[in-house]
CSV table of C-alpha atoms in Angstrom, one decimal:
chain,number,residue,atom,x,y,z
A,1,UNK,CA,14.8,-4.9,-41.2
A,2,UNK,CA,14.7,-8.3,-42.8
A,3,UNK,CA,10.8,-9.6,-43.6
A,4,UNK,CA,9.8,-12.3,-41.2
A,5,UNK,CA,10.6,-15.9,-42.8
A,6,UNK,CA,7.8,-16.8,-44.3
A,7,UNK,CA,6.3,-20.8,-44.1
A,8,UNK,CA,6.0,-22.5,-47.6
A,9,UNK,CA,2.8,-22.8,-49.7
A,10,UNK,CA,1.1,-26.3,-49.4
A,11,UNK,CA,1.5,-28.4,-52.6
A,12,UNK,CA,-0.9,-29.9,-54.8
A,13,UNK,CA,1.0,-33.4,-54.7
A,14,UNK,CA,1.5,-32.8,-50.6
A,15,UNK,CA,-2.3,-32.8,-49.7
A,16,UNK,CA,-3.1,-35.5,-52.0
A,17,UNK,CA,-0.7,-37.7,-50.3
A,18,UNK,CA,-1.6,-36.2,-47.2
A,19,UNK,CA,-5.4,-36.9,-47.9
A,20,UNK,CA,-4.9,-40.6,-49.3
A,21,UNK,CA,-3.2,-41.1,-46.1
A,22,UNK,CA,-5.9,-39.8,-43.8
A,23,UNK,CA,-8.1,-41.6,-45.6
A,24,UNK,CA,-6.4,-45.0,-45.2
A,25,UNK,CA,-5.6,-44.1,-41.5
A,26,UNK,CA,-9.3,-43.6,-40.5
A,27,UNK,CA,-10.6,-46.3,-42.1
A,28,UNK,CA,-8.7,-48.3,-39.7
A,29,UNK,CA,-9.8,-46.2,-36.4
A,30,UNK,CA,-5.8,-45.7,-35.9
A,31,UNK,CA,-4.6,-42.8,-34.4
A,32,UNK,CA,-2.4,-40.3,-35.3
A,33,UNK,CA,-0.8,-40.8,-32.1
A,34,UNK,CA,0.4,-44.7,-33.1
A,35,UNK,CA,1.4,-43.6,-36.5
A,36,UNK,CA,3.9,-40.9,-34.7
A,37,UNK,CA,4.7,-44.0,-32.3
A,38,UNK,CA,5.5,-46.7,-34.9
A,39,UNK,CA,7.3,-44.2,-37.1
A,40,UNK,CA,9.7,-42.5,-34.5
A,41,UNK,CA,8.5,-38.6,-35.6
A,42,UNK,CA,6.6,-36.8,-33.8
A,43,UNK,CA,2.5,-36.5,-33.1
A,44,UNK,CA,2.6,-32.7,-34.8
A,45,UNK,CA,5.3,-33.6,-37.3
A,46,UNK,CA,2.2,-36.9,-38.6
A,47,UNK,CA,-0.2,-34.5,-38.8
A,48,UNK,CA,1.4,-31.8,-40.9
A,49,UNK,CA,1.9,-34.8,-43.6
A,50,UNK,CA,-1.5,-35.4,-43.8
A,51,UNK,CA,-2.3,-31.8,-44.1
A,52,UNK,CA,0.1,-31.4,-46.8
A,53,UNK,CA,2.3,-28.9,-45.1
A,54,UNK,CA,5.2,-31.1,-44.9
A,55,UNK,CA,6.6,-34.2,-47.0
A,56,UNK,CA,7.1,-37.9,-46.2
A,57,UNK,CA,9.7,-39.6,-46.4
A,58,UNK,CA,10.1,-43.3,-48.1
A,59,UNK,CA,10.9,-44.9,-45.0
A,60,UNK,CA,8.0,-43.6,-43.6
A,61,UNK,CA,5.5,-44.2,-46.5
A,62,UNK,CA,6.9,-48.1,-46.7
A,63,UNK,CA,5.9,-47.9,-42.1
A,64,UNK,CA,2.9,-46.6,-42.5
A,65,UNK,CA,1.9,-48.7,-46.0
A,66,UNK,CA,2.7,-51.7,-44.2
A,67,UNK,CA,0.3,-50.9,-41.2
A,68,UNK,CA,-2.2,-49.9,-42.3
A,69,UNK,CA,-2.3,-52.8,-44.3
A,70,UNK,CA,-2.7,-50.6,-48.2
A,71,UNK,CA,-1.2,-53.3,-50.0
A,72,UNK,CA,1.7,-50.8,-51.6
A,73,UNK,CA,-1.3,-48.7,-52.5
A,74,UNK,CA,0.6,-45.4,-50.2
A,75,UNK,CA,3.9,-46.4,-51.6
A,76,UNK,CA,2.4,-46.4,-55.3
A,77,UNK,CA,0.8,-43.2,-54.9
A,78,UNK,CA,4.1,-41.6,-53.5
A,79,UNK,CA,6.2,-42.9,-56.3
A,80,UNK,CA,3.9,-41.6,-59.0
A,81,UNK,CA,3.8,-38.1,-57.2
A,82,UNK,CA,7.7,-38.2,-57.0
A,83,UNK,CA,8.2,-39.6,-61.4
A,84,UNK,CA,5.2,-38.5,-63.1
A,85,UNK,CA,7.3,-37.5,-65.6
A,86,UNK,CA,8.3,-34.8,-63.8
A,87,UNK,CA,12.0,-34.5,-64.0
A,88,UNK,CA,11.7,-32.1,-60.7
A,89,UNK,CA,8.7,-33.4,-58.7
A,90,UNK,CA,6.2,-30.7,-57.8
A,91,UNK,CA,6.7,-31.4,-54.2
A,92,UNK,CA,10.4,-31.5,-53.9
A,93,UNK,CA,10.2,-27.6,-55.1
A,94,UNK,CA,13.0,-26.3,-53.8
A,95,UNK,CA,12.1,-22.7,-52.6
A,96,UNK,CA,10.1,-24.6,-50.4
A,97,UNK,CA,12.4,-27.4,-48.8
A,98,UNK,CA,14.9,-24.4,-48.2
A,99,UNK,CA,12.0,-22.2,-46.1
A,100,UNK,CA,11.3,-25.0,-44.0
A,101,UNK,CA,15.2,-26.4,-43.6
A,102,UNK,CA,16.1,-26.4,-40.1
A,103,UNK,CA,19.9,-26.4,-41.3
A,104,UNK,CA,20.9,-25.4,-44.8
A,105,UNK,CA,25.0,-26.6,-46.2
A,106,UNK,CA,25.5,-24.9,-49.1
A,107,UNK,CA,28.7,-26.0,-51.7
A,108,UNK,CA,29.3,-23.3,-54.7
A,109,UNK,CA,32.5,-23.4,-57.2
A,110,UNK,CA,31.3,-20.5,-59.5
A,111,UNK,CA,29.2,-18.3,-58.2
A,112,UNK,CA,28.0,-17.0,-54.6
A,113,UNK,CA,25.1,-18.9,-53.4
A,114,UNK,CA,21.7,-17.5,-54.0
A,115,UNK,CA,21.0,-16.5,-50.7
A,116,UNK,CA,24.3,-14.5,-50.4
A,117,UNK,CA,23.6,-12.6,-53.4
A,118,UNK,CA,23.2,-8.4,-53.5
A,119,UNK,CA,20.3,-7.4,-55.4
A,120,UNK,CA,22.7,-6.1,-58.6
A,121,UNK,CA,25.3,-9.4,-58.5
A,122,UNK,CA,21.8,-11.7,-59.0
A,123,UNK,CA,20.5,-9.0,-61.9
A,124,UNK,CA,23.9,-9.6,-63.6
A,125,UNK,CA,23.9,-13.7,-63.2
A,126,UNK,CA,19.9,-13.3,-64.5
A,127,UNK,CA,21.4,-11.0,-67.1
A,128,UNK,CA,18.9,-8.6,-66.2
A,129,UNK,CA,15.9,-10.7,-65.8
A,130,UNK,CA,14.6,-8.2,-62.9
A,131,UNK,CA,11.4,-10.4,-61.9
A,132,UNK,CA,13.9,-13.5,-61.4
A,133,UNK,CA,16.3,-11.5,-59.3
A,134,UNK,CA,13.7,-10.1,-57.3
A,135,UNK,CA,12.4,-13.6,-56.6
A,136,UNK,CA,15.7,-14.8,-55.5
A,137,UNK,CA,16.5,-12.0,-53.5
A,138,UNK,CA,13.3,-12.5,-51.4
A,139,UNK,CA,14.3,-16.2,-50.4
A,140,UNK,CA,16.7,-14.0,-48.4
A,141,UNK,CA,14.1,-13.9,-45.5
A,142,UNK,CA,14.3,-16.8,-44.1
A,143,UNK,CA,18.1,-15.6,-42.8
A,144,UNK,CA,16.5,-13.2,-40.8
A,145,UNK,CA,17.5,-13.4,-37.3
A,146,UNK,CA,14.4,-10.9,-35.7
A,147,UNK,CA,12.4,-12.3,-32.5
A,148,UNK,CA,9.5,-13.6,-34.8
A,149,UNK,CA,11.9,-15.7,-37.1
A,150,UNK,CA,13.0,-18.8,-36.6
A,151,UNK,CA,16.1,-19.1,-38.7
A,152,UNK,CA,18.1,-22.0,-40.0
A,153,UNK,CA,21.3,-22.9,-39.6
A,154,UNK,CA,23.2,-21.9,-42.9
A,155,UNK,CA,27.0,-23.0,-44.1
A,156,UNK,CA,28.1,-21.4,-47.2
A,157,UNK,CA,31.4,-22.9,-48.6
A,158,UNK,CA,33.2,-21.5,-51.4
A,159,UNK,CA,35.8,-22.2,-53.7
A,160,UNK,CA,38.5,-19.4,-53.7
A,161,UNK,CA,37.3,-19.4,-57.2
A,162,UNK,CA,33.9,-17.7,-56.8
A,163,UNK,CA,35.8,-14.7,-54.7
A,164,UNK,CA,37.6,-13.9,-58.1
A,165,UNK,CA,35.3,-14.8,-60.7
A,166,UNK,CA,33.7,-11.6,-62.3
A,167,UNK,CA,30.0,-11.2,-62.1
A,168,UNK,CA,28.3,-7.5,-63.1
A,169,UNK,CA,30.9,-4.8,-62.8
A,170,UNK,CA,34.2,-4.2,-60.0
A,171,UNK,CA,31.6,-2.3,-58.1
A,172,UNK,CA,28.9,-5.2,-57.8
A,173,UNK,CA,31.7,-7.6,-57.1
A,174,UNK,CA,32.9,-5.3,-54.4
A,175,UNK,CA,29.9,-4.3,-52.7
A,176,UNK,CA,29.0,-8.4,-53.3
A,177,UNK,CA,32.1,-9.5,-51.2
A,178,UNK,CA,31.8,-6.8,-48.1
A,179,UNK,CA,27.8,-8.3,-48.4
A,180,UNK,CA,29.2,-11.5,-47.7
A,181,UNK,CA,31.1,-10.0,-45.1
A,182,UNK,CA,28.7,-9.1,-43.6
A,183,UNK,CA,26.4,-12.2,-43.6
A,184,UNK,CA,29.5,-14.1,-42.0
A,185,UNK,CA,28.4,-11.9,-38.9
A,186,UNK,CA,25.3,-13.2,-38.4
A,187,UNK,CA,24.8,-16.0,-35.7
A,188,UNK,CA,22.9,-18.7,-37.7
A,189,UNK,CA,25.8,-18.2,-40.7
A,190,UNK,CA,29.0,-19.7,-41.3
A,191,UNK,CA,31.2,-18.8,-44.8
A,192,UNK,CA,34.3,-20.9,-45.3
A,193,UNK,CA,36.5,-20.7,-48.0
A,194,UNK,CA,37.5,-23.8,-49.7
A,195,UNK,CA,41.7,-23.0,-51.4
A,196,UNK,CA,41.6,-23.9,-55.4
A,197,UNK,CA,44.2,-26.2,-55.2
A,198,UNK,CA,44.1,-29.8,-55.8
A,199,UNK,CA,41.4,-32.2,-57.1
A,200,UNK,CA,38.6,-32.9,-55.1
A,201,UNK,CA,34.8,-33.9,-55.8
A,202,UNK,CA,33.3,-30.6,-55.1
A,203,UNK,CA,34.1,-29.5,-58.7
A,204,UNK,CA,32.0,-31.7,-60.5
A,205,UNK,CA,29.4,-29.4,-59.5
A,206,UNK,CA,27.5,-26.9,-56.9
A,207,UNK,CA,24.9,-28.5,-54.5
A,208,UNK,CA,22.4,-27.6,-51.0
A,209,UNK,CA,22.0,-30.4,-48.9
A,210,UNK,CA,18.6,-29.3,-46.8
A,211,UNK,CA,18.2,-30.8,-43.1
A,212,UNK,CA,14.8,-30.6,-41.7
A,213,UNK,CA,13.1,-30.3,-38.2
A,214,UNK,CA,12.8,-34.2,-38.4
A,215,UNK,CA,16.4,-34.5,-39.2
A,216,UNK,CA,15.6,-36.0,-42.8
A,217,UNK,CA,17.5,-34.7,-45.8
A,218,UNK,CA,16.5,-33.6,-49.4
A,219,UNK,CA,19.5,-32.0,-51.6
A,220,UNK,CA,19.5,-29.7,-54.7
A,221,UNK,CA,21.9,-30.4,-57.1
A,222,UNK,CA,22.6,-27.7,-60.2
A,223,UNK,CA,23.3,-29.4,-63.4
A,224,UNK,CA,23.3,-27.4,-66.9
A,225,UNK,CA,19.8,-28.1,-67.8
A,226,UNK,CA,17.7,-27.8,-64.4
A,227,UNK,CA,18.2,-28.1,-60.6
A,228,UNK,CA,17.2,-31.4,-60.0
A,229,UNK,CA,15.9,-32.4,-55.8
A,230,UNK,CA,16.7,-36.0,-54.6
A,231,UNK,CA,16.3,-37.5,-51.0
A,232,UNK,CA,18.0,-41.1,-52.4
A,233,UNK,CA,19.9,-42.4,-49.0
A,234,UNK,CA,22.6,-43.5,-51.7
A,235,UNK,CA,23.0,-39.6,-53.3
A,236,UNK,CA,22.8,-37.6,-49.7
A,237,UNK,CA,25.6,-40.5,-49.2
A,238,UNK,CA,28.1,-39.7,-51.9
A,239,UNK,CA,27.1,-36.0,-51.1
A,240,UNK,CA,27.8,-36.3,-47.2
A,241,UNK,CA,31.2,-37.9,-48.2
A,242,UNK,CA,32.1,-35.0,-50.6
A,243,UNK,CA,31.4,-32.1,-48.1
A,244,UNK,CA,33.6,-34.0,-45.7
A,245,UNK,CA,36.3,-34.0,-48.1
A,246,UNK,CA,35.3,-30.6,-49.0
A,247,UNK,CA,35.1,-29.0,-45.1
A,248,UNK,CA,38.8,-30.3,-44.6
A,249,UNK,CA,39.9,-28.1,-47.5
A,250,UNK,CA,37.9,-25.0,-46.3
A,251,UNK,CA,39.6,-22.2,-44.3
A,252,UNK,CA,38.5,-21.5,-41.2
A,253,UNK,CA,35.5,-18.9,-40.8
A,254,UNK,CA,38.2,-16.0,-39.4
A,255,UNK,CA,40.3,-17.2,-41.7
A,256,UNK,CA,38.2,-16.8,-45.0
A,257,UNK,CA,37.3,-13.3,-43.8
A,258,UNK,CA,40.4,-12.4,-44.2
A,259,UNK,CA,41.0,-13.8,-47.5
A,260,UNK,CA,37.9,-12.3,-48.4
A,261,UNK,CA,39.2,-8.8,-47.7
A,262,UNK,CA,42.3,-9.3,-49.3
A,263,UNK,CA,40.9,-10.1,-52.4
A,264,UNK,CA,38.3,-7.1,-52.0
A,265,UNK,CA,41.3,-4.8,-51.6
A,266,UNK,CA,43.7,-6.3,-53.8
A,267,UNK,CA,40.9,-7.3,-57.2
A,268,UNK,CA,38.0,-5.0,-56.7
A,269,UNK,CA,38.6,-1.6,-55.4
């Protein structure tokens, strides 16, 4: 049985934004309670900002800034935590964001996704970097589906390339394709398969776009240097209009079973 999802760490640059905000708050006797009101999130969702379980968004820092009268002093401190000179800030750490997603669309044009991955396909892509594969594999978790997890809603969509694209040995590739099979299966999953023909945005690269419980969005995008995290309205835009271009493509779910099997039968056994 799958371990139970497990909730993310706090983060260093989360409680001090959390605490500056406290601060501020009390020191105008406002309650939490008006902050929720004035923002439109909820009463819970205020506190776990300020105890540094859970990120702010702009909008919300420029609200609350502007309330509680700080003179841009909230909306300084959570630009310097997000720059910093930090090409990834600390508190957009990804493994993170992705544990707490309530909904999780995934786009991939080379490889499977990271949380489709078998233990031996990741070791090969890591090219045998065991303590990085390991690490991957356990972000796995939060797919669980048990009574004591509360899963996210995941959408994997593929280019027909990744099915064919050789990662470890026929075996790994094999026992990687009836894996995602078999994830397809689960309730809270969805694999489509987008057809390799034509031009389309999706190959200019591989990206996550992460919705959380508060409907606010944060995406990953893979670039040759780093994975790089932005919440930039105009960025989730560009990448909202490319995975409807990209959804039209895809196969339906049956559908990409099939061709999954196909190529199963046809390139790897």
């Amino acid at each position: 049985m799958p371990p139970r999802r497990q909730r993310p760490r706090e983060s260093p640059a989360l409680v001090a934004f959390g605490r500056q905000m406290r601060r501020l708050r009390e020191a105008k006797d406002i309650k939490q309670e008006t902050i929720a009101h004035l923002t439109k999130v909820s009463g819970p969702q205020v506190s776990r900002i300020e105890n540094g379980k859970k990120r702010a968004t702009r909008s919300f820092v420029i609200a609350v800034d502007d309330y509680l009268e700080a003179g841009g002093s909230l909306i300084s401190l959570w630009e310097d935590l997000n720059k910093d000179g930090h090409p990834v800030p600390i508190w957009f750490d990804w493994p993170q964001i992705e544990a707490d997603a309530a909904m999780l669309v995934c786009w991939q044009h080379s490889v499977i996704p990271g949380l489709a991955q078998t233990p031996a396909y990741a070791l090969a892509l890591l090219r045998g970097n065991q303590e990085a594969a390991d690490a991957r594999i356990s972000r796995q978790a939060i797919l669980s589906t048990d009574k004591d997890s509360n899963p996210p809603i995941v959408a994997l969509l593929l280019d027909e390339h990744v099915l064919h694209n050789p990662v470890g040995t026929p075996e790994t590739m094999r026992e990687q394709l009836e894996h995602l099979l078999e994830l397809s299966l689960l309730p809270n999953v969805t694999v489509q398969v987008v057809l390799s023909r034509g031009e389309h945005e999706g190959v200019l690269g591989a990206f996550v776009v992460a919705t959380m419980e508060d409907r606010s969005e944060i995406a990953y995008i893979e670039t040759a240097i780093r994975g790089i995290t932005t919440d930039n309205p105009a960025d989730l835009s560009s990448l909202a209009r490319t995975l409807f271009e990209l959804r039209s493509r895809a196969l339906s779910q049956e559908m990409s079973r099939e061709l999954i099997r196909k190529v199963i039968e046809q390139r790897w056994t």
